[in-house]
């Protein structure tokens, strides 16, 4: 697999989707592969399905692979499971996928992946300042990118507003559950984004998730200080962002290893010099 390609995998409630991504432009280099999420979505069942998605694209040992998951991920471990099986809490997702796929992977929150994807290749491409992204789907996923750096695991979909978890009334699923038309849903979004803006003052707000396809129906009707615009990568954002984040992580690891080798060489030279001086004295 070419050196400019990374694989992204997005674990969702209804489907697990994967594609190889061209890191130069964020485009898929092959057709997206989707397998319905196994039910119950236990770690073992999902791990096997993710491995199947990865092997479909025959990655080389060096291909960066990123996996996005709908919960908080800290140091590879799943910490929350608002919309997935509770058995996920405490699972080391990185190790689980490595065991099933036989390949090292980088794992991150799904909204973080989408935000990073939009920053690298989409609606916020190269934008400085603080960018807030919200994905409106089954849940509300959120991400913040500040001057190009992702602040991980921002769980602002669970802000408590007027005594409710924001996700329960601002998510796309809440619109369907409460049988709301646009007129009925817009005040919920207005309340949510006004609160985010009051607390975080982002320079730009991006709205993603499946509903962003219909953004013209609601975004122009929201009144906010910051510009609020639709995501550009739509449903591909999680895959693209996971691939890009995995690539960035691999690059960081390489740089760290190079620096360590440099330091080790320096120490070895110093030790050799000391040794040489010692032997002259003898
Ligand atoms: C989870 C987030 C996730 C979002 C979108 C929320 O319920 O807490 O971690 O990003 O859903 O999947």
mmCIF file of C-alpha atoms in Angstrom, residues 79-248:
data_model
loop_
_atom_site.group_PDB
_atom_site.id
_atom_site.type_symbol
_atom_site.label_atom_id
_atom_site.label_comp_id
_atom_site.label_asym_id
_atom_site.label_seq_id
_atom_site.Cartn_x
_atom_site.Cartn_y
_atom_site.Cartn_z
ATOM 1 C CA UNK A 79 -14.125 5.127 29.288
ATOM 2 C CA UNK A 80 -17.769 5.851 28.416
ATOM 3 C CA UNK A 81 -20.484 4.096 26.445
ATOM 4 C CA UNK A 82 -23.489 6.434 26.189
ATOM 5 C CA UNK A 83 -24.893 4.825 23.036
ATOM 6 C CA UNK A 84 -23.104 1.466 22.981
ATOM 7 C CA UNK A 85 -23.064 -1.704 25.066
ATOM 8 C CA UNK A 86 -21.922 -1.091 28.673
ATOM 9 C CA UNK A 87 -19.500 -4.025 28.390
ATOM 10 C CA UNK A 88 -17.212 -1.637 26.482
ATOM 11 C CA UNK A 89 -16.258 0.365 29.555
ATOM 12 C CA UNK A 90 -12.672 -0.397 30.556
ATOM 13 C CA UNK A 91 -11.863 -2.283 27.328
ATOM 14 C CA UNK A 92 -8.485 -1.496 25.790
ATOM 15 C CA UNK A 93 -9.707 -0.875 22.246
ATOM 16 C CA UNK A 94 -6.199 -0.523 20.841
ATOM 17 C CA UNK A 95 -5.177 -3.961 22.158
ATOM 18 C CA UNK A 96 -8.497 -5.548 21.192
ATOM 19 C CA UNK A 97 -8.172 -4.491 17.553
ATOM 20 C CA UNK A 98 -4.463 -5.349 17.472
ATOM 21 C CA UNK A 99 -5.279 -8.860 18.704
ATOM 22 C CA UNK A 100 -7.966 -9.447 16.070
ATOM 23 C CA UNK A 101 -6.373 -7.576 13.158
ATOM 24 C CA UNK A 102 -2.711 -8.365 13.873
ATOM 25 C CA UNK A 103 -1.860 -4.725 13.170
ATOM 26 C CA UNK A 104 -1.146 -1.713 15.405
ATOM 27 C CA UNK A 105 -3.902 0.889 15.315
ATOM 28 C CA UNK A 106 -4.526 4.385 16.643
ATOM 29 C CA UNK A 107 -7.907 4.742 18.391
ATOM 30 C CA UNK A 108 -9.885 7.910 19.106
ATOM 31 C CA UNK A 109 -13.348 9.284 19.769
ATOM 32 C CA UNK A 110 -15.592 9.457 16.667
ATOM 33 C CA UNK A 111 -16.347 13.187 16.965
ATOM 34 C CA UNK A 112 -12.638 13.905 17.493
ATOM 35 C CA UNK A 113 -11.946 12.003 14.278
ATOM 36 C CA UNK A 114 -14.633 13.979 12.421
ATOM 37 C CA UNK A 115 -13.292 17.288 13.768
ATOM 38 C CA UNK A 116 -9.729 16.433 12.807
ATOM 39 C CA UNK A 117 -10.914 15.352 9.341
ATOM 40 C CA UNK A 118 -12.771 18.647 8.824
ATOM 41 C CA UNK A 119 -9.704 20.581 9.965
ATOM 42 C CA UNK A 120 -7.327 18.696 7.688
ATOM 43 C CA UNK A 121 -9.467 18.433 4.554
ATOM 44 C CA UNK A 122 -12.931 19.884 5.025
ATOM 45 C CA UNK A 123 -14.928 22.889 6.214
ATOM 46 C CA UNK A 124 -12.242 24.140 8.629
ATOM 47 C CA UNK A 125 -9.265 23.384 6.408
ATOM 48 C CA UNK A 126 -6.208 25.150 7.818
ATOM 49 C CA UNK A 127 -8.303 27.508 10.001
ATOM 50 C CA UNK A 128 -6.574 28.992 13.031
ATOM 51 C CA UNK A 129 -8.361 29.876 16.252
ATOM 52 C CA UNK A 130 -10.800 27.599 18.061
ATOM 53 C CA UNK A 131 -13.109 25.490 15.962
ATOM 54 C CA UNK A 132 -16.010 23.677 17.552
ATOM 55 C CA UNK A 133 -17.593 20.747 15.736
ATOM 56 C CA UNK A 134 -20.833 19.038 16.726
ATOM 57 C CA UNK A 135 -22.072 15.888 15.020
ATOM 58 C CA UNK A 136 -25.815 15.468 15.345
ATOM 59 C CA UNK A 137 -26.750 11.799 15.046
ATOM 60 C CA UNK A 138 -27.826 9.122 17.503
ATOM 61 C CA UNK A 139 -25.890 11.161 20.047
ATOM 62 C CA UNK A 140 -24.247 14.573 19.960
ATOM 63 C CA UNK A 141 -20.507 14.243 19.423
ATOM 64 C CA UNK A 142 -18.288 17.270 19.921
ATOM 65 C CA UNK A 143 -14.712 18.241 19.128
ATOM 66 C CA UNK A 144 -12.549 21.305 19.601
ATOM 67 C CA UNK A 145 -9.505 22.098 17.497
ATOM 68 C CA UNK A 146 -7.394 25.006 18.677
ATOM 69 C CA UNK A 147 -4.814 26.349 16.219
ATOM 70 C CA UNK A 148 -4.689 22.928 14.590
ATOM 71 C CA UNK A 149 -4.406 20.934 17.821
ATOM 72 C CA UNK A 150 -7.222 18.619 18.800
ATOM 73 C CA UNK A 151 -8.402 18.851 22.421
ATOM 74 C CA UNK A 152 -9.456 15.223 22.927
ATOM 75 C CA UNK A 153 -12.645 13.865 24.489
ATOM 76 C CA UNK A 154 -14.644 17.048 24.775
ATOM 77 C CA UNK A 155 -18.011 15.597 25.795
ATOM 78 C CA UNK A 156 -20.129 18.695 25.283
ATOM 79 C CA UNK A 157 -23.002 16.673 23.863
ATOM 80 C CA UNK A 158 -23.702 15.880 27.512
ATOM 81 C CA UNK A 159 -23.782 19.479 28.740
ATOM 82 C CA UNK A 160 -26.618 19.789 31.183
ATOM 83 C CA UNK A 161 -28.944 22.484 29.910
ATOM 84 C CA UNK A 162 -32.246 23.359 31.614
ATOM 85 C CA UNK A 163 -31.914 20.175 33.655
ATOM 86 C CA UNK A 164 -31.495 17.903 30.626
ATOM 87 C CA UNK A 165 -28.602 16.122 28.966
ATOM 88 C CA UNK A 166 -28.248 18.201 25.775
ATOM 89 C CA UNK A 167 -27.982 15.030 23.688
ATOM 90 C CA UNK A 168 -31.529 14.093 24.681
ATOM 91 C CA UNK A 169 -33.024 17.029 22.859
ATOM 92 C CA UNK A 170 -30.429 18.308 20.361
ATOM 93 C CA UNK A 171 -29.413 15.016 18.683
ATOM 94 C CA UNK A 172 -30.922 14.040 15.350
ATOM 95 C CA UNK A 173 -32.367 10.965 17.096
ATOM 96 C CA UNK A 174 -34.185 13.277 19.557
ATOM 97 C CA UNK A 175 -35.822 15.082 16.634
ATOM 98 C CA UNK A 176 -37.182 11.773 15.389
ATOM 99 C CA UNK A 177 -38.104 10.562 18.894
ATOM 100 C CA UNK A 178 -40.078 13.702 19.725
ATOM 101 C CA UNK A 179 -41.485 13.755 16.180
ATOM 102 C CA UNK A 180 -40.332 17.339 15.608
ATOM 103 C CA UNK A 181 -40.345 19.164 12.284
ATOM 104 C CA UNK A 182 -37.646 21.792 11.572
ATOM 105 C CA UNK A 183 -39.679 24.520 13.290
ATOM 106 C CA UNK A 184 -39.930 22.396 16.398
ATOM 107 C CA UNK A 185 -36.277 21.339 16.454
ATOM 108 C CA UNK A 186 -34.597 24.670 15.695
ATOM 109 C CA UNK A 187 -35.253 26.194 19.176
ATOM 110 C CA UNK A 188 -33.518 23.131 20.696
ATOM 111 C CA UNK A 189 -30.462 23.692 18.502
ATOM 112 C CA UNK A 190 -30.503 27.421 19.191
ATOM 113 C CA UNK A 191 -30.533 26.785 22.956
ATOM 114 C CA UNK A 192 -27.717 24.236 22.656
ATOM 115 C CA UNK A 193 -25.359 26.232 20.448
ATOM 116 C CA UNK A 194 -26.013 29.473 22.399
ATOM 117 C CA UNK A 195 -24.936 27.695 25.575
ATOM 118 C CA UNK A 196 -21.805 26.275 23.928
ATOM 119 C CA UNK A 197 -21.010 29.742 22.640
ATOM 120 C CA UNK A 198 -21.606 31.361 26.051
ATOM 121 C CA UNK A 199 -19.135 28.969 27.668
ATOM 122 C CA UNK A 200 -16.474 28.358 24.994
ATOM 123 C CA UNK A 201 -16.513 31.265 22.544
ATOM 124 C CA UNK A 202 -15.402 29.299 19.465
ATOM 125 C CA UNK A 203 -14.321 31.229 16.364
ATOM 126 C CA UNK A 204 -16.221 28.859 14.102
ATOM 127 C CA UNK A 205 -18.879 26.184 14.541
ATOM 128 C CA UNK A 206 -19.205 23.210 12.181
ATOM 129 C CA UNK A 207 -22.230 20.948 12.176
ATOM 130 C CA UNK A 208 -21.773 17.359 11.010
ATOM 131 C CA UNK A 209 -23.627 14.076 11.168
ATOM 132 C CA UNK A 210 -26.193 12.752 8.697
ATOM 133 C CA UNK A 211 -28.476 15.756 9.205
ATOM 134 C CA UNK A 212 -25.833 18.160 7.897
ATOM 135 C CA UNK A 213 -27.033 17.128 4.404
ATOM 136 C CA UNK A 214 -30.131 19.228 5.177
ATOM 137 C CA UNK A 215 -28.203 22.033 6.879
ATOM 138 C CA UNK A 216 -29.844 24.660 4.622
ATOM 139 C CA UNK A 217 -33.096 23.898 6.484
ATOM 140 C CA UNK A 218 -31.784 24.938 9.880
ATOM 141 C CA UNK A 219 -28.329 26.559 9.971
ATOM 142 C CA UNK A 220 -29.415 29.890 8.391
ATOM 143 C CA UNK A 221 -32.124 30.133 11.049
ATOM 144 C CA UNK A 222 -29.745 29.991 14.013
ATOM 145 C CA UNK A 223 -28.520 33.264 15.520
ATOM 146 C CA UNK A 224 -24.991 32.977 16.896
ATOM 147 C CA UNK A 225 -21.907 35.165 17.162
ATOM 148 C CA UNK A 226 -19.589 32.745 15.389
ATOM 149 C CA UNK A 227 -20.182 31.596 11.819
ATOM 150 C CA UNK A 228 -21.949 28.218 11.851
ATOM 151 C CA UNK A 229 -21.399 26.116 8.737
ATOM 152 C CA UNK A 230 -22.060 22.537 7.576
ATOM 153 C CA UNK A 231 -19.370 19.867 7.604
ATOM 154 C CA UNK A 232 -17.976 19.100 4.172
ATOM 155 C CA UNK A 233 -16.901 15.502 4.586
ATOM 156 C CA UNK A 234 -20.396 14.437 5.701
ATOM 157 C CA UNK A 235 -20.499 10.770 6.627
ATOM 158 C CA UNK A 236 -16.907 10.197 5.541
ATOM 159 C CA UNK A 237 -15.491 12.546 8.199
ATOM 160 C CA UNK A 238 -14.954 9.833 10.836
ATOM 161 C CA UNK A 239 -13.053 7.581 8.417
ATOM 162 C CA UNK A 240 -10.964 10.382 6.935
ATOM 163 C CA UNK A 241 -10.192 11.913 10.337
ATOM 164 C CA UNK A 242 -9.270 8.541 11.883
ATOM 165 C CA UNK A 243 -6.888 7.841 8.993
ATOM 166 C CA UNK A 244 -5.316 11.309 9.219
ATOM 167 C CA UNK A 245 -4.979 11.109 13.015
ATOM 168 C CA UNK A 246 -3.318 7.677 12.737
ATOM 169 C CA UNK A 247 -0.870 9.061 10.206
ATOM 170 C CA UNK A 248 -0.095 12.072 12.435
#
